[in-house]
Short mmCIF file of C-alpha atoms and ligand atoms in Angstrom, two decimals:
data_model
loop_
_atom_site.label_atom_id
_atom_site.label_comp_id
_atom_site.label_asym_id
_atom_site.label_seq_id
_atom_site.Cartn_x
_atom_site.Cartn_y
_atom_site.Cartn_z
CA MET A 17 156.62 175.74 67.61
CA GLN A 18 154.11 177.30 69.97
CA CYS A 19 151.59 179.63 68.46
CA SER A 20 151.64 183.00 70.22
CA PRO A 21 148.27 184.56 70.87
CA ARG A 22 147.51 187.47 68.60
CA ALA A 23 144.52 189.72 68.22
CA VAL A 24 141.68 187.85 66.57
CA GLY A 25 141.06 190.09 63.63
CA PRO A 26 140.25 190.07 59.97
CA LEU A 27 141.58 187.12 58.08
CA VAL A 28 144.22 187.59 55.47
CA CYS A 29 142.69 186.37 52.22
CA GLN A 30 144.97 186.10 49.21
CA HIS A 31 143.79 184.37 46.05
CA ASP A 32 141.05 182.65 48.12
CA ILE A 33 143.61 181.18 50.52
CA MET A 34 142.56 182.05 54.04
CA ASP A 35 145.20 182.49 56.70
CA TYR A 36 144.55 181.33 60.27
CA ASP A 37 146.58 180.90 63.43
CA GLY A 38 145.08 177.47 64.00
CA LEU A 39 143.29 174.89 61.83
CA ILE A 40 141.50 172.09 63.68
CA ILE A 41 140.83 168.89 61.72
CA GLY A 42 137.67 167.26 63.09
CA GLY A 43 134.31 168.71 64.11
CA GLY A 44 133.55 166.30 66.95
CA ILE A 45 133.50 167.21 70.63
CA ALA A 46 137.33 167.33 70.74
CA GLY A 47 137.72 169.81 67.89
CA LEU A 48 134.79 171.99 68.94
CA SER A 49 135.77 172.14 72.62
CA LEU A 50 139.28 173.20 71.60
CA ALA A 51 137.80 175.90 69.32
CA TRP A 52 135.82 177.13 72.37
CA ARG A 53 139.09 177.55 74.30
CA LEU A 54 141.29 178.82 71.45
CA GLY A 55 138.76 181.01 69.60
CA PRO A 56 139.01 184.01 71.94
CA GLN A 57 142.83 183.96 71.69
CA LEU A 58 143.65 182.97 68.10
CA SER A 59 142.04 183.03 64.67
CA VAL A 60 140.76 179.47 64.23
CA VAL A 61 139.06 177.37 61.56
CA VAL A 62 137.50 173.94 62.20
CA VAL A 63 137.13 171.64 59.19
CA GLU A 64 134.93 168.54 59.17
CA THR A 65 134.53 165.85 56.50
CA GLU A 66 130.86 165.17 57.13
CA PRO A 67 127.92 167.45 56.21
CA SER A 68 127.13 167.86 59.93
CA LEU A 69 129.21 168.29 63.08
CA ALA A 70 129.64 165.55 65.69
CA PHE A 71 128.51 162.94 63.21
CA HIS A 72 130.74 160.10 64.43
CA SER A 73 131.72 159.07 67.99
CA SER A 74 130.57 162.31 69.60
CA SER A 75 126.91 161.65 68.84
CA ARG A 76 127.07 157.92 69.64
CA SER A 77 128.16 157.86 73.26
CA ALA A 78 126.32 156.74 76.39
CA ARG A 79 126.59 160.40 77.60
CA GLN A 80 128.06 159.66 81.02
CA MET A 81 130.48 161.54 83.23
CA GLN A 82 131.82 159.14 85.83
CA PRO A 83 134.49 160.50 88.17
CA SER A 84 135.44 156.97 89.30
CA TYR A 85 136.06 155.76 85.72
CA GLY A 86 139.49 155.36 84.12
CA PRO A 87 143.13 155.82 85.14
CA ALA A 88 144.38 158.73 87.29
CA PRO A 89 144.91 161.33 84.49
CA ILE A 90 141.37 160.66 83.24
CA GLN A 91 139.90 161.02 86.73
CA GLU A 92 141.75 164.31 87.14
CA LEU A 93 140.47 165.64 83.79
CA THR A 94 136.95 164.44 84.61
CA MET A 95 136.88 166.23 87.96
CA ARG A 96 138.09 169.45 86.32
CA SER A 97 135.59 169.08 83.48
CA ARG A 98 132.77 168.52 85.92
CA LEU A 99 133.43 171.88 87.59
CA MET A 100 133.69 173.62 84.22
CA VAL A 101 130.51 172.07 82.83
CA GLU A 102 128.63 172.93 86.03
CA GLN A 103 129.70 176.52 85.40
CA ILE A 104 128.52 176.28 81.77
CA SER A 105 125.16 174.90 82.96
CA ALA A 106 124.81 177.84 85.33
CA GLU A 107 125.56 180.29 82.48
CA LEU A 108 122.96 178.62 80.27
CA ALA A 109 120.43 178.26 83.09
CA ALA A 110 119.93 174.75 81.73
CA PRO A 111 121.12 171.58 83.41
CA ILE A 112 123.68 169.95 81.11
CA LEU A 113 124.52 167.51 83.93
CA VAL A 114 121.95 165.46 85.79
CA PRO A 115 122.72 162.96 88.58
CA ARG A 116 123.00 159.38 87.38
CA PRO A 117 124.70 157.37 90.15
CA LEU A 118 126.70 154.35 89.04
CA LEU A 119 126.10 150.98 90.76
CA THR A 120 128.79 148.36 90.21
CA LEU A 121 127.59 144.89 91.18
CA GLY A 122 129.84 142.13 92.43
CA THR A 123 130.79 139.73 95.14
CA ARG A 124 131.63 141.21 98.55
CA THR A 125 135.34 140.67 97.75
CA GLU A 126 135.09 142.43 94.37
CA VAL A 127 133.24 145.37 95.89
CA ALA A 128 135.72 145.72 98.76
CA ALA A 129 138.61 145.80 96.26
CA LEU A 130 136.89 148.45 94.13
CA VAL A 131 136.10 150.66 97.12
CA ASP A 132 139.67 150.34 98.45
CA ALA A 133 141.09 151.46 95.10
CA ASN A 134 138.75 154.36 94.40
CA ASP A 135 137.86 157.34 96.60
CA HIS A 136 134.67 158.02 94.64
CA LEU A 137 133.10 154.69 95.57
CA GLU A 138 131.19 153.62 98.67
CA ALA A 139 130.19 150.04 99.49
CA LEU A 140 126.49 149.16 99.57
CA SER A 141 125.12 146.02 101.17
CA HIS A 142 122.78 143.68 99.30
CA ALA A 143 119.72 145.26 100.93
CA GLU A 144 120.89 148.84 100.27
CA THR A 145 121.52 147.94 96.63
CA LEU A 146 118.03 146.52 96.17
CA GLU A 147 116.57 149.65 97.76
CA ARG A 148 118.31 151.79 95.14
CA SER A 149 117.53 149.45 92.27
CA PRO A 150 114.43 147.39 93.15
CA ASP A 151 114.19 145.81 89.69
CA LEU A 152 117.43 143.84 90.22
CA ARG A 153 116.98 140.09 90.81
CA ALA A 154 118.16 139.40 94.36
CA GLY A 155 120.27 136.33 93.59
CA VAL A 156 122.58 137.80 90.94
CA PHE A 157 124.93 139.85 93.16
CA GLU A 158 126.21 140.03 96.74
CA ALA A 159 127.01 143.72 97.13
CA ALA A 160 127.60 146.89 95.13
CA ALA A 161 129.92 149.89 94.92
CA LEU A 162 128.16 153.21 94.43
CA ASP A 163 129.62 156.27 92.69
CA SER A 164 127.05 158.87 93.72
CA THR A 165 129.02 161.62 91.94
CA ALA A 166 128.35 160.13 88.48
CA LEU A 167 126.33 162.21 86.04
CA GLU A 168 124.51 162.04 82.74
CA VAL A 169 125.53 164.69 80.21
CA ASP A 170 123.28 166.49 77.73
CA VAL A 171 125.88 166.01 75.00
CA PRO A 172 124.06 167.85 72.17
CA ALA A 173 123.68 170.89 74.45
CA LEU A 174 127.33 170.76 75.51
CA ILE A 175 128.55 170.46 71.91
CA GLU A 176 126.28 173.30 70.84
CA PHE A 177 127.71 175.43 73.66
CA TYR A 178 131.27 174.74 72.48
CA ARG A 179 130.34 175.46 68.84
CA SER A 180 128.35 178.63 69.45
CA GLN A 181 130.96 180.10 71.81
CA ALA A 182 133.70 179.40 69.27
CA VAL A 183 131.72 180.96 66.43
CA ALA A 184 130.87 184.00 68.58
CA ALA A 185 134.60 184.46 69.14
CA GLY A 186 135.23 184.47 65.38
CA THR A 187 135.99 180.80 64.65
CA LEU A 188 135.06 179.63 61.16
CA VAL A 189 133.47 176.17 60.97
CA ARG A 190 133.39 174.38 57.63
CA THR A 191 131.54 171.07 57.16
CA ASP A 192 131.74 169.00 53.95
CA SER A 193 135.44 169.82 54.07
CA PRO A 194 137.66 166.74 54.32
CA VAL A 195 141.35 167.51 54.62
CA VAL A 196 142.87 165.76 51.65
CA SER A 197 146.32 167.30 51.49
CA THR A 198 148.68 169.37 53.57
CA VAL A 199 152.05 170.91 52.79
CA GLN A 200 154.45 172.22 55.41
CA ASN A 201 155.62 175.75 54.70
CA THR A 202 159.31 175.71 53.86
CA ASN A 203 160.02 178.58 56.27
CA GLY A 204 158.65 176.55 59.22
CA THR A 205 155.65 178.79 59.84
CA GLY A 206 152.92 176.19 59.52
CA PHE A 207 150.93 174.38 56.87
CA ALA A 208 149.00 174.95 53.67
CA VAL A 209 145.88 172.78 53.89
CA THR A 210 143.29 171.80 51.31
CA ALA A 211 139.95 170.88 52.91
CA GLY A 212 137.16 170.12 50.43
CA ASP A 213 136.82 173.19 48.21
CA HIS A 214 138.76 175.40 50.63
CA SER A 215 142.43 176.32 50.89
CA PHE A 216 143.90 177.54 54.16
CA THR A 217 147.22 178.35 55.68
CA ALA A 218 147.62 177.86 59.41
CA GLY A 219 150.35 178.40 61.98
CA VAL A 220 149.37 175.22 63.80
CA VAL A 221 147.34 172.24 62.59
CA VAL A 222 145.44 170.31 65.27
CA ASN A 223 144.65 166.65 64.75
CA ALA A 224 141.22 166.13 66.37
CA ALA A 225 140.19 163.54 63.79
CA GLY A 226 138.97 160.80 66.18
CA ALA A 227 139.22 157.35 64.56
CA TRP A 228 141.10 158.91 61.62
CA ALA A 229 143.77 160.61 63.73
CA ASP A 230 146.64 158.33 62.66
CA THR A 231 145.63 158.75 58.99
CA VAL A 232 145.56 162.52 59.39
CA ALA A 233 148.97 162.41 61.08
CA GLN A 234 150.44 160.66 58.06
CA LEU A 235 148.79 163.25 55.79
CA CYS A 236 150.72 165.88 57.75
CA GLY A 237 154.04 164.02 57.60
CA ALA A 238 153.90 162.76 61.20
CA ARG A 239 154.35 159.22 62.49
CA PRO A 240 151.17 157.46 63.70
CA CYS A 241 150.72 156.98 67.46
CA GLY A 242 149.23 153.47 67.17
CA LEU A 243 145.65 154.66 67.68
CA VAL A 244 143.15 151.83 67.21
CA PRO A 245 139.38 152.41 66.87
CA HIS A 246 137.30 149.89 68.83
CA ARG A 247 133.62 149.48 68.14
CA ARG A 248 131.03 149.68 70.92
CA SER A 249 127.24 149.55 70.63
CA VAL A 250 124.29 150.95 72.48
CA ALA A 251 120.60 150.10 72.15
CA ILE A 252 117.47 151.76 73.49
CA VAL A 253 114.96 149.09 74.49
CA SER A 254 111.40 149.05 75.78
CA THR A 255 110.40 147.01 78.81
CA GLU A 256 107.33 145.23 80.11
CA HIS A 257 107.56 146.85 83.55
CA PRO A 258 108.08 150.61 83.99
CA VAL A 259 111.65 151.90 84.22
CA ASN A 260 112.40 154.26 87.11
CA ALA A 261 113.68 157.29 85.18
CA ALA A 262 115.76 158.41 88.18
CA GLY A 263 117.35 154.99 88.73
CA PRO A 264 121.11 154.38 88.62
CA MET A 265 123.32 153.14 85.82
CA VAL A 266 124.17 149.50 86.60
CA GLU A 267 127.16 147.42 85.55
CA PRO A 268 128.90 144.27 86.81
CA ALA A 269 132.40 144.49 88.30
CA ASP A 270 133.93 143.10 85.08
CA GLU A 271 132.29 145.96 83.09
CA SER A 272 130.96 143.42 80.56
CA TYR A 273 127.67 145.35 80.04
CA TYR A 274 125.77 148.30 81.43
CA TYR A 275 122.24 149.64 81.46
CA ARG A 276 120.55 152.77 82.66
CA PRO A 277 117.19 154.52 82.34
CA GLU A 278 116.70 156.60 79.20
CA GLY A 279 113.41 158.37 79.90
CA ALA A 280 110.75 155.65 79.90
CA HIS A 281 113.14 153.23 78.16
CA LEU A 282 116.38 151.48 79.03
CA LEU A 283 119.75 152.26 77.43
CA ILE A 284 121.89 149.12 77.26
CA SER A 285 125.40 148.35 76.01
CA PRO A 286 127.25 145.04 75.62
CA CYS A 287 130.48 146.97 76.27
CA GLU A 288 132.20 145.22 73.38
CA SER A 289 135.60 146.57 72.45
CA VAL A 290 136.40 145.14 69.04
CA PRO A 291 139.19 146.62 66.88
CA ALA A 292 137.72 148.17 63.74
CA GLU A 293 138.64 150.33 60.77
CA PRO A 294 137.82 154.06 60.92
CA GLY A 295 134.40 154.55 59.31
CA HIS A 296 130.67 154.19 59.82
CA ALA A 297 130.57 151.54 62.52
CA GLN A 298 127.61 149.15 62.26
CA VAL A 299 125.59 147.32 64.92
CA VAL A 300 126.09 143.56 65.20
CA ASP A 301 122.54 142.32 65.97
CA ALA A 302 123.77 139.16 67.72
CA ASP A 303 125.61 141.30 70.32
CA ILE A 304 122.39 143.11 71.20
CA ARG A 305 120.32 139.90 71.32
CA GLU A 306 122.81 138.24 73.67
CA LEU A 307 122.88 141.34 75.88
CA ILE A 308 119.09 141.40 76.15
CA SER A 309 119.18 137.81 77.48
CA ARG A 310 121.84 138.82 80.03
CA ILE A 311 119.89 141.83 81.28
CA ASP A 312 116.66 139.83 81.44
CA ALA A 313 118.54 137.38 83.67
CA VAL A 314 119.65 140.20 85.98
CA THR A 315 116.51 142.37 86.20
CA THR A 316 112.75 141.87 86.41
CA LEU A 317 112.10 144.65 83.85
CA GLY A 318 111.43 142.26 80.94
CA ILE A 319 112.85 143.72 77.72
CA THR A 320 110.16 143.65 75.00
CA GLY A 321 111.85 145.21 71.97
CA VAL A 322 114.62 147.35 70.51
CA GLU A 323 113.60 150.94 69.73
CA ARG A 324 116.91 151.83 68.08
CA ALA A 325 120.56 150.85 68.24
CA TRP A 326 123.85 152.35 67.12
CA THR A 327 127.56 151.64 67.14
CA GLY A 328 130.43 154.07 67.51
CA LEU A 329 134.20 153.94 67.75
CA ARG A 330 136.31 154.43 70.86
CA THR A 331 139.82 155.18 69.65
CA HIS A 332 142.88 154.92 71.86
CA PRO A 333 146.56 153.91 71.82
CA ALA A 334 147.90 150.78 73.53
CA ASP A 335 148.27 152.46 76.95
CA GLY A 336 144.65 153.67 76.89
CA LEU A 337 145.44 157.35 77.49
CA PRO A 338 144.61 160.24 75.15
CA VAL A 339 147.34 161.81 73.02
CA VAL A 340 147.54 165.56 73.58
CA GLY A 341 150.46 167.80 72.65
CA HIS A 342 152.90 168.93 70.00
CA ASP A 343 154.19 166.18 67.72
CA ALA A 344 157.69 165.00 68.57
CA ASP A 345 159.08 165.48 65.04
CA VAL A 346 156.79 167.62 62.89
CA PRO A 347 156.73 171.29 63.88
CA ASN A 348 153.33 173.03 64.11
CA PHE A 349 151.44 169.72 64.26
CA PHE A 350 149.42 169.17 67.45
CA TRP A 351 147.56 166.06 68.65
CA LEU A 352 144.17 166.02 70.40
CA ALA A 353 143.17 162.41 69.89
CA GLY A 354 142.88 158.95 71.46
CA GLN A 355 140.15 159.86 73.97
CA GLY A 356 138.79 156.30 73.98
CA GLY A 357 135.69 156.05 76.17
CA TYR A 358 136.39 159.31 78.00
CA GLY A 359 136.06 162.00 75.30
CA ILE A 360 132.78 163.46 76.57
CA GLN A 361 133.54 163.50 80.28
CA THR A 362 137.01 165.01 79.85
CA SER A 363 136.30 167.40 76.96
CA ALA A 364 136.25 170.73 78.82
CA ALA A 365 139.46 170.16 80.79
CA MET A 366 141.30 168.42 77.95
CA ALA A 367 140.51 171.32 75.60
CA THR A 368 141.75 173.76 78.23
CA LEU A 369 145.00 171.82 78.62
CA ALA A 370 145.45 171.61 74.83
CA ALA A 371 144.82 175.34 74.38
CA ALA A 372 147.41 176.14 77.07
CA LEU A 373 149.98 173.91 75.33
CA ILE A 374 149.28 175.54 71.95
CA THR A 375 149.53 179.10 73.28
CA GLY A 376 152.50 178.32 75.54
CA THR A 377 150.57 179.24 78.69
CA LEU A 378 150.60 175.89 80.52
CA GLU A 379 150.65 176.26 84.32
CA ASP A 380 153.66 174.59 86.00
CA ASP A 381 151.23 172.48 88.05
CA ASP A 382 150.00 170.85 84.85
CA ASP A 383 153.41 169.69 83.62
CA GLU A 384 152.90 166.18 85.01
CA LEU A 385 149.44 165.78 83.48
CA ALA A 386 150.69 167.10 80.13
CA ALA A 387 153.62 164.64 80.23
CA ALA A 388 151.24 161.70 80.89
CA LEU A 389 149.26 162.57 77.73
CA SER A 390 152.17 163.71 75.55
CA PRO A 391 152.68 162.24 72.06
CA ARG A 392 156.36 162.08 73.08
CA ARG A 393 155.72 159.57 75.88
CA ALA A 394 157.25 156.10 75.69
CA GLY A 395 155.31 153.25 74.14
CA LEU A 396 153.31 155.08 71.47
CA GLY A 397 153.49 154.29 67.77
C1 LIG B 421 129.04 153.46 72.46
C2 LIG B 421 129.93 154.54 73.01
C3 LIG B 421 129.70 155.02 74.28
C4 LIG B 421 130.51 156.05 74.80
N1 LIG B 421 130.18 156.58 76.01
C5 LIG B 421 130.92 157.59 76.52
C6 LIG B 421 130.56 158.18 77.75
O1 LIG B 421 129.56 157.80 78.38
N2 LIG B 421 131.34 159.18 78.23
C7 LIG B 421 132.46 159.62 77.56
O2 LIG B 421 133.15 160.50 78.06
N3 LIG B 421 132.78 159.10 76.35
C8 LIG B 421 132.05 158.10 75.81
N4 LIG B 421 132.38 157.58 74.60
C9 LIG B 421 133.57 158.07 73.91
C10 LIG B 421 133.32 159.40 73.20
O3 LIG B 421 132.16 159.31 72.39
C11 LIG B 421 134.55 159.75 72.35
O4 LIG B 421 135.73 159.72 73.15
C12 LIG B 421 134.46 161.15 71.75
O5 LIG B 421 133.23 161.34 71.10
C13 LIG B 421 135.60 161.38 70.76
O6 LIG B 421 135.39 162.66 70.17
P1 LIG B 421 136.23 163.12 68.92
O7 LIG B 421 135.82 164.51 68.62
O8 LIG B 421 137.66 162.84 69.16
O9 LIG B 421 135.80 162.10 67.74
P2 LIG B 421 134.64 162.21 66.65
O10 LIG B 421 133.36 162.62 67.27
O11 LIG B 421 134.63 160.92 65.92
O12 LIG B 421 135.13 163.39 65.74
C14 LIG B 421 136.22 163.28 64.86
C15 LIG B 421 135.79 163.95 63.56
O13 LIG B 421 136.93 164.11 62.70
C16 LIG B 421 136.43 164.08 61.38
N5 LIG B 421 137.53 163.83 60.45
C17 LIG B 421 138.27 162.71 60.35
N6 LIG B 421 139.19 162.84 59.36
C18 LIG B 421 139.01 164.07 58.83
C19 LIG B 421 139.64 164.79 57.77
N7 LIG B 421 140.64 164.26 57.04
N8 LIG B 421 139.20 166.04 57.48
C20 LIG B 421 138.19 166.61 58.20
N9 LIG B 421 137.55 165.97 59.22
C21 LIG B 421 137.96 164.72 59.53
C22 LIG B 421 135.40 162.94 61.41
O14 LIG B 421 134.50 163.03 60.35
C23 LIG B 421 134.77 163.15 62.79
O15 LIG B 421 133.55 163.88 62.71
C24 LIG B 421 131.59 156.57 74.04
C25 LIG B 421 131.82 156.08 72.75
C26 LIG B 421 131.00 155.09 72.22
C27 LIG B 421 131.25 154.61 70.82
#
């Protein structure tokens, strides 16, 4: 069932059960960006297990927006999001996006193949690459592909924009409120949901539960989509020689690590993708130690120590695309999950698409994109 927009007005409260058009499970960037889009049209509540919002993957990313990254539907969502977030930056008079070009190192053959396959990339010669990134060791690559449209995102500012806009439109946000049980209304009008100490009824329940999305689906009587969390780590390290704060992000063609300036430090990731259980992902020290040796072999920066490190979960189904849309079998249950490594850079456009699907206002032009992300597509589960 699609949820028709209605005036956002006073909530119906009976015996402490609050009645909403939409209840979003998960207070990460997915849930909050959707509340930003839905809040002005529907009465919405966001419920989050943790005491604070964006506690899990959304605060553990590398904060990049790379138009050349990912399959075609992701690139489309990223381009749309970029325009929307530029508009948000202009409204805030604060730059949420700052240029952070992406240099992909490889052999001449690897670089030619990358550039052929991707409109966002231009080939750089060995000398041009060293000009852009003088701390690279000359012998470790032949050429590079440059995505000069890549950006770094001020993720806390973007999430705070989504949250504050949603709240200003009347959305209720409840932390410390894990959804522990749901019951479908017998008359097919939605769900009764218990979240922590709160009881709600909602016309549509949205599953924006990140690594827990398949668990939440089962709680709502839906079949899992085969979403698997994969751990990935990031460390902030200090260096012997100064880091050029405006330098590019650098990765090899096989994407087996990356590094980029983080102020006066370097942000590094071993790009591991190891299946994990939903939960508080932990750093594996050996991964970081091995990565430091690799980066020391590639640059002259000389890593001297680890300032801090963290691990988060990138959750996606087998085909690597997000799952966005109404569940195939359970009425009033909507998916906004499986964003993998793209949940920051696609958030604005993916939330807009999800809101249009929920309110039944999808543009015809977006049918193909919606079908590519649909929970009804072949191969899920
Ligand atoms: C190391 C790393 C680097 C990354 N770099 C990038 C990047 O550069 N660019 C990019 O676009 N993406 C990146 N990502 C991916 C990005 O972080 C994720 O795609 C995105 O944060 C997912 O957001 P989310 O809201 O779906 O998940 P989360 O932020 O995990 O939010 C889901 C929330 O649901 C809550 N929840 C779960 N179950 C329940 C329940 N039963 N009741 C109530 N609440 C519940 C959880 O507590 C959690 O807070 C990276 C990820 C990692 C780990």
